[in-house]
mmCIF file of C-alpha atoms and ligand atoms in Angstrom:
data_model
loop_
_atom_site.group_PDB
_atom_site.id
_atom_site.type_symbol
_atom_site.label_atom_id
_atom_site.label_comp_id
_atom_site.label_asym_id
_atom_site.label_seq_id
_atom_site.Cartn_x
_atom_site.Cartn_y
_atom_site.Cartn_z
ATOM 1 C CA MET A 1 79.825 131.515 128.829
ATOM 2 C CA ASN A 2 77.301 133.586 126.667
ATOM 3 C CA ILE A 3 73.476 131.768 127.408
ATOM 4 C CA TYR A 4 73.298 132.430 123.503
ATOM 5 C CA LEU A 5 76.029 130.193 122.607
ATOM 6 C CA ILE A 6 75.049 127.649 125.116
ATOM 7 C CA VAL A 7 71.521 127.448 123.346
ATOM 8 C CA ILE A 8 73.060 127.001 120.217
ATOM 9 C CA LEU A 9 76.208 123.983 120.809
ATOM 10 C CA VAL A 10 72.996 121.963 122.812
ATOM 11 C CA PHE A 11 70.399 122.307 119.081
ATOM 12 C CA LEU A 12 73.624 121.306 116.996
ATOM 13 C CA SER A 13 74.676 118.389 119.073
ATOM 14 C CA LEU A 14 71.178 117.060 119.711
ATOM 15 C CA ASP A 15 70.599 117.412 115.833
ATOM 16 C CA TYR A 16 73.772 115.852 114.919
ATOM 17 C CA PHE A 17 73.921 112.583 117.864
ATOM 18 C CA THR A 18 69.807 112.355 116.439
ATOM 19 C CA ARG A 19 71.511 111.808 113.133
ATOM 20 C CA LEU A 20 74.185 109.673 114.397
ATOM 21 C CA VAL A 21 72.003 107.524 115.980
ATOM 22 C CA LEU A 22 69.634 107.292 112.398
ATOM 23 C CA THR A 23 72.604 106.196 110.498
ATOM 24 C CA LEU A 24 73.722 103.601 113.009
ATOM 25 C CA LEU A 25 70.491 102.092 113.248
ATOM 26 C CA ASN A 26 70.068 102.219 109.206
ATOM 27 C CA ARG A 27 73.938 100.092 109.351
ATOM 28 C CA SER A 28 72.633 97.034 111.696
ATOM 29 C CA HIS A 29 69.099 96.768 109.971
ATOM 30 C CA MET A 30 71.120 95.632 107.136
ATOM 31 C CA LYS A 31 71.605 92.679 109.034
ATOM 32 C CA ALA A 32 67.581 91.910 108.364
ATOM 33 C CA GLU A 33 65.865 90.080 105.637
ATOM 34 C CA PRO A 34 64.320 92.016 102.487
ATOM 35 C CA LYS A 35 60.768 92.296 102.753
ATOM 36 C CA PRO A 36 59.240 89.483 99.919
ATOM 37 C CA GLU A 37 58.170 92.707 97.609
ATOM 38 C CA VAL A 38 61.866 93.405 97.117
ATOM 39 C CA GLN A 39 63.137 89.602 97.104
ATOM 40 C CA GLY A 40 64.288 88.612 93.868
ATOM 41 C CA ILE A 41 65.281 91.868 92.445
ATOM 42 C CA TYR A 42 69.576 91.055 93.088
ATOM 43 C CA ASN A 43 70.519 87.467 93.165
ATOM 44 C CA GLN A 44 73.020 87.245 96.028
ATOM 45 C CA GLU A 45 76.281 88.243 94.618
ATOM 46 C CA GLN A 46 74.206 91.379 93.573
ATOM 47 C CA TYR A 47 72.982 91.635 97.004
ATOM 48 C CA LEU A 48 75.760 91.120 99.425
ATOM 49 C CA LYS A 49 76.919 94.185 96.969
ATOM 50 C CA SER A 50 74.576 96.806 97.368
ATOM 51 C CA GLN A 51 75.183 96.065 100.905
ATOM 52 C CA GLN A 52 78.807 96.728 100.591
ATOM 53 C CA TYR A 53 78.007 99.825 99.015
ATOM 54 C CA GLN A 54 75.818 101.279 101.548
ATOM 55 C CA ARG A 55 78.066 100.495 103.802
ATOM 56 C CA ASP A 56 80.987 102.173 102.131
ATOM 57 C CA ASN A 57 78.623 105.165 101.774
ATOM 58 C CA SER A 58 77.939 104.955 105.385
ATOM 59 C CA LYS A 59 81.322 105.042 106.688
ATOM 60 C CA LEU A 60 82.132 108.189 104.145
ATOM 61 C CA GLN A 61 79.153 110.077 105.957
ATOM 62 C CA ILE A 62 80.284 108.917 109.814
ATOM 63 C CA ILE A 63 83.103 110.352 109.188
ATOM 64 C CA SER A 64 82.561 113.151 107.028
ATOM 65 C CA GLY A 65 80.067 114.261 109.762
ATOM 66 C CA ALA A 66 81.883 114.103 112.502
ATOM 67 C CA LEU A 67 84.453 116.311 110.992
ATOM 68 C CA GLY A 68 81.766 118.627 110.282
ATOM 69 C CA PHE A 69 80.263 118.377 113.557
ATOM 70 C CA VAL A 70 83.600 118.738 115.766
ATOM 71 C CA LEU A 71 85.499 121.790 113.467
ATOM 72 C CA LEU A 72 82.019 123.803 113.709
ATOM 73 C CA MET A 73 81.544 122.885 117.701
ATOM 74 C CA GLY A 74 85.659 124.269 118.080
ATOM 75 C CA MET A 75 84.889 127.300 115.482
ATOM 76 C CA LEU A 76 81.933 128.400 117.718
ATOM 77 C CA TYR A 77 83.858 127.393 121.096
ATOM 78 C CA PHE A 78 86.715 129.402 120.167
ATOM 79 C CA HIS A 79 84.939 132.061 118.151
ATOM 80 C CA ALA A 80 86.445 131.523 114.906
ATOM 81 C CA PHE A 81 83.566 133.423 113.260
ATOM 82 C CA ALA A 82 85.082 136.824 114.786
ATOM 83 C CA TRP A 83 88.180 135.946 113.053
ATOM 84 C CA PHE A 84 86.560 135.609 110.043
ATOM 85 C CA ASP A 85 84.422 138.421 110.787
ATOM 86 C CA ASP A 86 87.671 140.613 110.844
ATOM 87 C CA ILE A 87 89.403 139.364 108.184
ATOM 88 C CA ALA A 88 86.407 140.242 106.272
ATOM 89 C CA ARG A 89 86.392 143.780 107.804
ATOM 90 C CA GLU A 90 90.043 144.242 106.505
ATOM 91 C CA VAL A 91 89.089 143.786 103.040
ATOM 92 C CA PHE A 92 85.992 145.992 102.949
ATOM 93 C CA SER A 93 84.203 147.860 105.826
ATOM 94 C CA HIS A 94 81.014 148.993 103.807
ATOM 95 C CA PRO A 95 78.396 146.528 105.756
ATOM 96 C CA ILE A 96 77.031 145.115 102.310
ATOM 97 C CA LEU A 97 80.790 144.022 100.616
ATOM 98 C CA HIS A 98 82.132 143.312 104.252
ATOM 99 C CA GLY A 99 78.875 140.849 105.045
ATOM 100 C CA LEU A 100 79.306 139.366 101.239
ATOM 101 C CA VAL A 101 83.091 138.540 101.873
ATOM 102 C CA PHE A 102 82.444 137.006 105.501
ATOM 103 C CA PHE A 103 80.425 134.401 103.483
ATOM 104 C CA GLY A 104 82.708 134.041 100.526
ATOM 105 C CA LEU A 105 85.270 133.123 103.352
ATOM 106 C CA LEU A 106 83.218 130.592 104.986
ATOM 107 C CA GLY A 107 81.952 129.092 102.022
ATOM 108 C CA LEU A 108 85.319 128.684 100.730
ATOM 109 C CA ALA A 109 86.499 127.148 103.840
ATOM 110 C CA ALA A 110 83.672 124.986 103.790
ATOM 111 C CA ASP A 111 83.976 123.728 99.864
ATOM 112 C CA LEU A 112 87.554 122.961 101.116
ATOM 113 C CA ILE A 113 86.986 120.725 103.922
ATOM 114 C CA SER A 114 84.242 118.625 102.086
ATOM 115 C CA LEU A 115 86.522 118.902 99.148
ATOM 116 C CA PRO A 116 88.330 115.617 100.278
ATOM 117 C CA PHE A 117 85.272 113.889 100.701
ATOM 118 C CA ASP A 118 83.715 114.470 97.160
ATOM 119 C CA LEU A 119 86.572 113.144 95.407
ATOM 120 C CA TYR A 120 87.625 110.284 97.701
ATOM 121 C CA GLY A 121 82.924 109.656 97.226
ATOM 122 C CA THR A 122 83.030 110.049 93.605
ATOM 123 C CA PHE A 123 86.420 108.308 92.073
ATOM 124 C CA VAL A 124 86.927 106.216 94.925
ATOM 125 C CA ILE A 125 83.277 104.402 95.549
ATOM 126 C CA GLU A 126 81.689 105.545 93.298
ATOM 127 C CA ASN A 127 84.854 104.411 90.862
ATOM 128 C CA ARG A 128 84.908 100.404 93.478
ATOM 129 C CA TYR A 129 80.724 99.989 92.036
ATOM 130 C CA GLY A 130 81.213 101.209 88.480
ATOM 131 C CA PHE A 131 78.911 103.770 88.731
ATOM 132 C CA ASN A 132 81.417 107.171 88.208
ATOM 133 C CA ARG A 133 81.636 108.309 84.877
ATOM 134 C CA THR A 134 83.192 111.361 85.857
ATOM 135 C CA ASN A 135 86.806 112.143 85.033
ATOM 136 C CA ALA A 136 88.544 114.596 86.337
ATOM 137 C CA ALA A 137 88.195 117.473 83.846
ATOM 138 C CA THR A 138 84.193 117.400 84.309
ATOM 139 C CA PHE A 139 84.654 117.603 88.034
ATOM 140 C CA LEU A 140 86.801 120.676 87.566
ATOM 141 C CA THR A 141 84.701 122.276 85.769
ATOM 142 C CA ASP A 142 81.444 121.691 87.801
ATOM 143 C CA LYS A 143 83.213 122.748 90.477
ATOM 144 C CA ILE A 144 83.426 126.027 89.193
ATOM 145 C CA LYS A 145 80.673 126.175 87.843
ATOM 146 C CA GLY A 146 78.990 125.631 90.645
ATOM 147 C CA TRP A 147 80.626 128.185 92.337
ATOM 148 C CA PHE A 148 79.976 130.521 89.752
ATOM 149 C CA LEU A 149 76.474 129.383 90.099
ATOM 150 C CA ALA A 150 76.882 130.045 94.496
ATOM 151 C CA ILE A 151 78.545 133.568 93.744
ATOM 152 C CA LEU A 152 75.532 134.801 91.615
ATOM 153 C CA LEU A 153 72.749 133.266 93.538
ATOM 154 C CA GLY A 154 73.623 133.271 97.044
ATOM 155 C CA GLY A 155 75.729 137.110 96.073
ATOM 156 C CA LEU A 156 72.256 138.459 95.550
ATOM 157 C CA ALA A 157 70.302 136.693 97.674
ATOM 158 C CA ILE A 158 72.791 138.126 100.722
ATOM 159 C CA LEU A 159 72.454 141.463 98.915
ATOM 160 C CA LEU A 160 68.849 141.488 98.571
ATOM 161 C CA LEU A 161 68.663 141.098 102.223
ATOM 162 C CA ILE A 162 71.775 143.376 103.382
ATOM 163 C CA GLY A 163 70.433 145.730 101.241
ATOM 164 C CA THR A 164 66.633 145.783 102.623
ATOM 165 C CA TRP A 165 67.718 145.167 105.837
ATOM 166 C CA GLN A 166 69.108 148.277 105.911
ATOM 167 C CA LEU A 167 66.692 150.273 104.250
ATOM 168 C CA PHE A 168 63.591 149.194 106.153
ATOM 169 C CA GLY A 169 65.128 147.314 109.548
ATOM 170 C CA PHE A 170 62.800 145.234 111.689
ATOM 171 C CA TRP A 171 60.208 145.117 108.651
ATOM 172 C CA PHE A 172 62.654 144.285 105.955
ATOM 173 C CA TRP A 173 61.251 141.188 106.228
ATOM 174 C CA LEU A 174 58.412 142.091 104.017
ATOM 175 C CA PRO A 175 60.035 143.574 101.190
ATOM 176 C CA ALA A 176 62.972 140.670 101.371
ATOM 177 C CA TRP A 177 59.966 137.919 101.414
ATOM 178 C CA GLY A 178 58.145 139.766 98.116
ATOM 179 C CA LEU A 179 61.594 139.604 96.612
ATOM 180 C CA ILE A 180 62.372 135.787 97.021
ATOM 181 C CA THR A 181 59.144 134.978 96.138
ATOM 182 C CA LEU A 182 59.954 136.294 92.547
ATOM 183 C CA ILE A 183 62.879 134.792 93.085
ATOM 184 C CA ILE A 184 61.461 131.449 93.593
ATOM 185 C CA LEU A 185 58.651 131.642 91.048
ATOM 186 C CA ALA A 186 61.808 132.574 88.099
ATOM 187 C CA LEU A 187 63.794 129.654 89.124
ATOM 188 C CA SER A 188 60.544 127.284 89.362
ATOM 189 C CA SER A 189 59.735 128.451 85.849
ATOM 190 C CA TYR A 190 62.674 128.695 83.725
ATOM 191 C CA GLY A 191 65.586 128.580 85.979
ATOM 192 C CA SER A 192 66.111 124.997 86.013
ATOM 193 C CA ILE A 193 66.101 124.360 82.628
ATOM 194 C CA ILE A 194 68.834 127.422 82.583
ATOM 195 C CA ILE A 195 70.812 125.783 85.061
ATOM 196 C CA ALA A 196 70.352 122.124 84.079
ATOM 197 C CA ARG A 197 71.653 123.342 80.571
ATOM 198 C CA PHE A 198 74.901 125.417 82.731
ATOM 199 C CA PHE A 199 75.596 121.648 83.742
ATOM 200 C CA ASN A 200 74.483 119.389 81.242
ATOM 201 C CA LYS A 201 73.680 119.282 77.203
ATOM 202 C CA LEU A 202 69.831 119.075 76.695
ATOM 203 C CA SER A 203 68.847 117.959 73.423
ATOM 204 C CA PRO A 204 65.308 117.053 72.079
ATOM 205 C CA LEU A 205 64.263 113.413 71.976
ATOM 206 C CA GLU A 206 64.739 111.711 68.962
ATOM 207 C CA ALA A 207 61.374 111.063 66.632
ATOM 208 C CA GLY A 208 60.635 107.467 67.472
ATOM 209 C CA GLU A 209 58.588 104.831 69.135
ATOM 210 C CA LEU A 210 59.587 106.416 72.959
ATOM 211 C CA LYS A 211 58.382 109.740 71.742
ATOM 212 C CA GLU A 212 55.338 108.807 69.911
ATOM 213 C CA LYS A 213 54.369 106.592 72.906
ATOM 214 C CA ILE A 214 55.227 109.634 75.623
ATOM 215 C CA HIS A 215 53.078 111.915 73.211
ATOM 216 C CA THR A 216 50.393 109.522 72.897
ATOM 217 C CA TYR A 217 49.860 109.059 77.124
ATOM 218 C CA ALA A 218 50.274 113.254 77.617
ATOM 219 C CA GLN A 219 47.470 113.276 75.129
ATOM 220 C CA LYS A 220 44.921 110.786 76.749
ATOM 221 C CA VAL A 221 45.561 111.943 80.086
ATOM 222 C CA ASN A 222 45.572 116.227 79.073
ATOM 223 C CA PHE A 223 49.155 116.188 80.946
ATOM 224 C CA PRO A 224 50.619 119.650 78.778
ATOM 225 C CA VAL A 225 53.748 118.239 77.626
ATOM 226 C CA ARG A 226 55.471 120.948 75.537
ATOM 227 C CA ASP A 227 59.326 120.004 75.058
ATOM 228 C CA ILE A 228 60.931 116.231 76.088
ATOM 229 C CA TYR A 229 65.074 116.982 76.875
ATOM 230 C CA VAL A 230 67.338 113.834 76.764
ATOM 231 C CA MET A 231 69.563 115.025 79.513
ATOM 232 C CA ASP A 232 73.646 113.535 79.073
ATOM 233 C CA GLY A 233 73.903 112.263 83.061
ATOM 234 C CA SER A 234 76.096 109.374 81.152
ATOM 235 C CA ARG A 235 78.932 112.026 81.709
ATOM 236 C CA ARG A 236 78.876 111.962 85.433
ATOM 237 C CA SER A 237 77.325 108.880 86.275
ATOM 238 C CA SER A 238 75.251 105.445 85.353
ATOM 239 C CA LYS A 239 72.622 106.710 88.208
ATOM 240 C CA ALA A 240 69.220 107.149 85.986
ATOM 241 C CA ASN A 241 66.892 109.383 86.599
ATOM 242 C CA ALA A 242 63.895 111.934 84.925
ATOM 243 C CA TYR A 243 62.069 115.285 86.085
ATOM 244 C CA PHE A 244 59.797 117.603 84.812
ATOM 245 C CA THR A 245 59.267 121.121 85.523
ATOM 246 C CA GLY A 246 57.839 124.344 84.794
ATOM 247 C CA LEU A 247 54.466 126.013 86.242
ATOM 248 C CA GLY A 248 51.132 126.716 84.482
ATOM 249 C CA LYS A 249 50.459 125.419 81.428
ATOM 250 C CA VAL A 250 53.965 124.659 79.811
ATOM 251 C CA LYS A 251 55.795 120.881 80.830
ATOM 252 C CA ARG A 252 59.042 120.099 79.854
ATOM 253 C CA ILE A 253 60.128 117.241 80.852
ATOM 254 C CA VAL A 254 64.353 115.911 80.963
ATOM 255 C CA LEU A 255 64.680 112.370 81.059
ATOM 256 C CA PHE A 256 68.868 110.939 81.686
ATOM 257 C CA ASP A 257 70.064 109.568 78.969
ATOM 258 C CA THR A 258 70.854 106.442 80.875
ATOM 259 C CA LEU A 259 66.967 106.458 81.915
ATOM 260 C CA ILE A 260 66.177 105.582 78.628
ATOM 261 C CA GLN A 261 69.209 103.065 78.186
ATOM 262 C CA LYS A 262 68.215 101.491 81.134
ATOM 263 C CA LEU A 263 64.483 100.638 80.700
ATOM 264 C CA SER A 264 61.835 99.725 78.213
ATOM 265 C CA SER A 265 59.943 102.762 76.392
ATOM 266 C CA ASP A 266 56.614 101.502 78.379
ATOM 267 C CA GLN A 267 58.938 101.585 82.026
ATOM 268 C CA VAL A 268 60.020 105.265 80.834
ATOM 269 C CA VAL A 269 56.321 106.161 79.732
ATOM 270 C CA ALA A 270 55.320 105.039 83.956
ATOM 271 C CA VAL A 271 58.042 107.005 84.706
ATOM 272 C CA LEU A 272 56.568 109.762 83.101
ATOM 273 C CA ALA A 273 53.405 109.018 84.468
ATOM 274 C CA HIS A 274 54.239 108.655 87.685
ATOM 275 C CA GLU A 275 55.350 112.582 86.926
ATOM 276 C CA ALA A 276 52.219 113.173 85.427
ATOM 277 C CA GLY A 277 50.693 112.486 89.072
ATOM 278 C CA HIS A 278 52.322 115.099 90.910
ATOM 279 C CA TYR A 279 51.283 117.596 87.742
ATOM 280 C CA LYS A 280 47.320 116.498 87.768
ATOM 281 C CA LYS A 281 47.377 116.235 91.756
ATOM 282 C CA GLU A 282 48.537 119.683 92.215
ATOM 283 C CA HIS A 283 51.580 118.572 93.868
ATOM 284 C CA ILE A 284 54.025 121.294 92.356
ATOM 285 C CA ASN A 285 51.920 124.040 93.262
ATOM 286 C CA LYS A 286 50.923 122.959 96.952
ATOM 287 C CA LEU A 287 55.052 122.446 96.935
ATOM 288 C CA LEU A 288 55.815 125.769 95.867
ATOM 289 C CA PHE A 289 52.961 127.144 98.170
ATOM 290 C CA VAL A 290 53.965 125.631 101.304
ATOM 291 C CA SER A 291 58.009 127.190 100.534
ATOM 292 C CA ILE A 292 56.849 130.034 99.827
ATOM 293 C CA VAL A 293 55.401 130.497 103.307
ATOM 294 C CA GLN A 294 57.908 129.029 104.984
ATOM 295 C CA SER A 295 60.381 131.359 103.296
ATOM 296 C CA GLY A 296 57.929 134.465 104.705
ATOM 297 C CA VAL A 297 58.080 132.703 108.160
ATOM 298 C CA MET A 298 61.554 132.344 108.302
ATOM 299 C CA LEU A 299 62.227 135.395 107.037
ATOM 300 C CA PHE A 300 60.548 136.835 110.028
ATOM 301 C CA LEU A 301 62.077 135.241 112.911
ATOM 302 C CA LEU A 302 65.271 136.303 110.853
ATOM 303 C CA SER A 303 64.284 139.739 111.341
ATOM 304 C CA LEU A 304 63.495 138.642 115.217
ATOM 305 C CA ALA A 305 66.625 137.147 115.570
ATOM 306 C CA LEU A 306 68.900 140.468 114.571
ATOM 307 C CA SER A 307 66.807 142.801 116.515
ATOM 308 C CA VAL A 308 68.909 140.728 118.961
ATOM 309 C CA PRO A 309 72.000 142.363 119.635
ATOM 310 C CA GLU A 310 73.508 140.243 122.346
ATOM 311 C CA LEU A 311 73.757 136.975 119.793
ATOM 312 C CA SER A 312 76.862 138.890 118.319
ATOM 313 C CA ALA A 313 78.423 138.421 121.753
ATOM 314 C CA ALA A 314 77.996 134.641 121.166
ATOM 315 C CA PHE A 315 80.574 134.949 117.885
ATOM 316 C CA GLY A 316 82.817 136.839 120.541
ATOM 317 C CA VAL A 317 82.190 140.004 117.938
ATOM 318 C CA ASN A 318 81.338 143.045 119.966
ATOM 319 C CA TYR A 319 79.384 145.278 117.029
ATOM 320 C CA HIS A 320 75.849 144.813 115.788
ATOM 321 C CA SER A 321 76.054 143.805 111.947
ATOM 322 C CA PHE A 322 73.677 141.753 109.963
ATOM 323 C CA HIS A 323 76.001 138.491 108.366
ATOM 324 C CA ILE A 324 76.470 137.351 112.435
ATOM 325 C CA GLY A 325 72.886 137.932 113.318
ATOM 326 C CA LEU A 326 71.948 135.508 110.229
ATOM 327 C CA LEU A 327 74.330 133.227 111.200
ATOM 328 C CA ALA A 328 73.544 132.869 114.370
ATOM 329 C CA PHE A 329 70.072 132.727 113.295
ATOM 330 C CA VAL A 330 70.841 129.445 110.686
ATOM 331 C CA LEU A 331 72.513 128.547 113.904
ATOM 332 C CA LEU A 332 69.329 128.750 116.226
ATOM 333 C CA TYR A 333 66.857 127.726 113.548
ATOM 334 C CA THR A 334 68.497 123.977 113.488
ATOM 335 C CA PRO A 335 66.385 122.260 115.392
ATOM 336 C CA ILE A 336 62.781 124.127 113.406
ATOM 337 C CA SER A 337 64.864 123.017 110.633
ATOM 338 C CA PHE A 338 65.103 119.470 111.910
ATOM 339 C CA VAL A 339 61.064 119.174 112.414
ATOM 340 C CA MET A 340 60.423 120.900 108.858
ATOM 341 C CA GLY A 341 62.397 118.289 106.795
ATOM 342 C CA LEU A 342 60.406 116.023 108.825
ATOM 343 C CA PHE A 343 57.164 117.674 108.176
ATOM 344 C CA GLY A 344 58.628 117.266 104.548
ATOM 345 C CA ASN A 345 59.472 114.105 104.118
ATOM 346 C CA ILE A 346 56.038 112.800 105.343
ATOM 347 C CA VAL A 347 53.787 115.017 102.887
ATOM 348 C CA SER A 348 56.722 114.305 100.118
ATOM 349 C CA ARG A 349 55.949 110.530 100.662
ATOM 350 C CA LYS A 350 52.531 110.765 100.766
ATOM 351 C CA PHE A 351 52.555 112.264 97.383
ATOM 352 C CA GLU A 352 54.831 109.419 96.133
ATOM 353 C CA PHE A 353 51.841 107.297 97.127
ATOM 354 C CA GLU A 354 49.249 109.705 95.513
ATOM 355 C CA ALA A 355 51.821 109.243 91.945
ATOM 356 C CA ASP A 356 52.152 106.429 92.022
ATOM 357 C CA ALA A 357 48.084 105.557 91.930
ATOM 358 C CA TYR A 358 47.619 107.849 89.554
ATOM 359 C CA THR A 359 49.939 105.518 87.584
ATOM 360 C CA ALA A 360 47.976 102.645 87.928
ATOM 361 C CA GLU A 361 44.959 104.362 87.536
ATOM 362 C CA THR A 362 46.211 105.614 83.695
ATOM 363 C CA GLY A 363 47.665 101.436 83.051
ATOM 364 C CA TYR A 364 50.841 101.530 84.513
ATOM 365 C CA ALA A 365 51.123 99.992 87.433
ATOM 366 C CA SER A 366 52.981 96.910 86.110
ATOM 367 C CA ALA A 367 55.755 99.004 84.044
ATOM 368 C CA LEU A 368 56.279 100.877 86.682
ATOM 369 C CA ALA A 369 57.426 98.378 89.329
ATOM 370 C CA ASP A 370 58.760 96.572 86.655
ATOM 371 C CA ALA A 371 61.215 100.314 86.492
ATOM 372 C CA LEU A 372 61.504 100.897 90.223
ATOM 373 C CA LYS A 373 62.456 97.145 90.321
ATOM 374 C CA ASN A 374 65.664 97.776 87.360
ATOM 375 C CA LEU A 375 66.232 100.808 88.812
ATOM 376 C CA SER A 376 67.104 99.906 91.973
ATOM 377 C CA ALA A 377 69.051 96.759 91.156
ATOM 378 C CA GLU A 378 71.004 99.241 88.923
ATOM 379 C CA ASN A 379 71.548 101.560 91.433
ATOM 380 C CA LEU A 380 72.442 98.826 93.941
ATOM 381 C CA SER A 381 69.570 100.429 96.366
ATOM 382 C CA ASN A 382 69.793 99.519 100.417
ATOM 383 C CA LEU A 383 66.509 96.707 100.389
ATOM 384 C CA THR A 384 66.106 96.461 104.658
ATOM 385 C CA PRO A 385 66.569 100.581 105.204
ATOM 386 C CA HIS A 386 65.641 101.136 108.985
ATOM 387 C CA PRO A 387 61.968 101.861 109.683
ATOM 388 C CA ALA A 388 63.066 104.482 112.046
ATOM 389 C CA TYR A 389 65.706 106.202 108.866
ATOM 390 C CA VAL A 390 63.247 106.219 106.827
ATOM 391 C CA PHE A 391 60.543 107.769 108.611
ATOM 392 C CA PHE A 392 62.609 111.015 109.578
ATOM 393 C CA ASN A 393 65.436 110.919 105.870
ATOM 394 C CA TYR A 394 63.398 109.257 103.380
ATOM 395 C CA SER A 395 61.887 111.625 100.973
ATOM 396 C CA HIS A 396 60.360 108.778 98.948
ATOM 397 C CA PRO A 397 58.673 105.437 100.555
ATOM 398 C CA ASP A 398 60.597 102.270 100.494
ATOM 399 C CA LEU A 399 60.977 100.720 97.518
ATOM 400 C CA ALA A 400 59.074 97.848 99.540
ATOM 401 C CA SER A 401 55.892 99.731 100.398
ATOM 402 C CA ARG A 402 55.909 101.051 96.621
ATOM 403 C CA LEU A 403 55.482 97.711 94.848
ATOM 404 C CA GLY A 404 53.330 96.704 98.005
ATOM 405 C CA LYS A 405 51.096 99.385 96.833
ATOM 406 C CA LEU A 406 51.044 99.468 93.468
ATOM 407 C CA VAL A 407 50.683 95.205 93.343
ATOM 408 C CA GLN A 408 47.482 95.749 95.109
ATOM 409 C CA ASN A 409 46.603 98.158 92.748
ATOM 410 C CA VAL A 410 47.523 95.891 89.144
ATOM 411 C CA LYS A 411 44.589 93.357 90.865
HETATM 412 ZN ZN1 ZN B 1 57.672 111.183 92.427
#
C-alpha cells in the first residue's frame, strides 16, 4: 500500500476517534450536577427536556459521523476518487474544467449523503422540541441557493487556484494568497450582508424604545453603528442570535427578530454591548489578520504537496493533477486543522470573556447575565458539558463560567 495513503488513513482515524471519544464523554457527563451558577435556569421538566434534546442531537451526530468516516475510508481504500476523476475527465479534458467537475461531483455526492441527516435534524429533532419553523419550500429554496453560492464561490476559488498554479507553478501560492486575501476582505466588509440578504429579509429596526436605547449606548461608548437591521430568522427557527459586521468605521448590526421577541430592550442592548466589546478590543481585526496569515501558510503547504507527484498514486490516479494534489493536501492537513481549530477555540473563548468584561465595564453585566440565561433556557442549552469537550469544541465559554465572571463584575 502507498505510504501516503497509510499516513492519510492514520490521520483520519486519529481525528475521527478523538472526536468520537469527546462526544461520548460529553454524553456521559450529563449525569453530573449542574454548577450553582446555572441552577434555576430550568425547572425540572425543562431540564430533563434539555438533556433529551442534547442526547437526540449527539446520537444523530454519532451516526452521521460514523457513516461519513466509514465511507471516506472505503473510498480511499478502494480508490473511488480515481473513479470520480475518470468521470470528470470524460466530461472535460481541459485541466481547469476537469478540476471543477471533479470537485462538483464530490460536493454533490457529499451533499446527497448528508441530506437525510439534515432532513432528520430539521424536521424530526428540531420539530420535536418546537424549534423548527422551516417548511419544505424554505428548505428546498435554501438548498438551491446554497448550491448556487457553493458553485459561485467554490468554483471561483478553484478556478483561481488552478489558474495561478498553471501560470506560476510552485510560486502560485503568492499571487493566490493575494487574491484570496482580497476575497476575505470583501466578504468581511460587504459580503456578509449581501449573503444574509440572499437568504433572509433584512429590514431597518423600527423607531422606538429599543432603537433609542441602542443609539444612546452606541454614542456613549463611541461605537460607530451605521445601520441596524432586523432579520427574519423566525422563518427557519425559533432560536435567537445577533451579530455585527463591517470593517473600519462602518458597522452594521443584524438582530434576529426572535432575539427582539425574547429579550427585554435592556437585554438586547447588553447583547449589543458584548458585540461592541469585540470591536473595542480589536477582536475582529485580530481574527482577520490571523485568517489571512493562516491562508498564506495553507497555500504554501499546498504548493509543497503539489510538488510531490507520488501523492496522486495514493488515490490510484497515475498522473499528476492539481485537483488530486489539493484533495491529498486537505486530507493530510487534518491534524494541523485539528490543532488550529483547538487553538482558535481557546483564543475565541478568551475574546468572549473580554467582550463580556467590556459589557460589564459599560454597565450591562446583570442585563447580559439575564440575556444569556434567557437564551440558554430558550435554546435548551447543555448545562453540564464535559470540560474536555468544552476545551476542544466550544468557541464560547460554557454558560456557568461566563455567568460566574459576570457576577464577579457586578459586585
Ligand atoms: Zn461574542
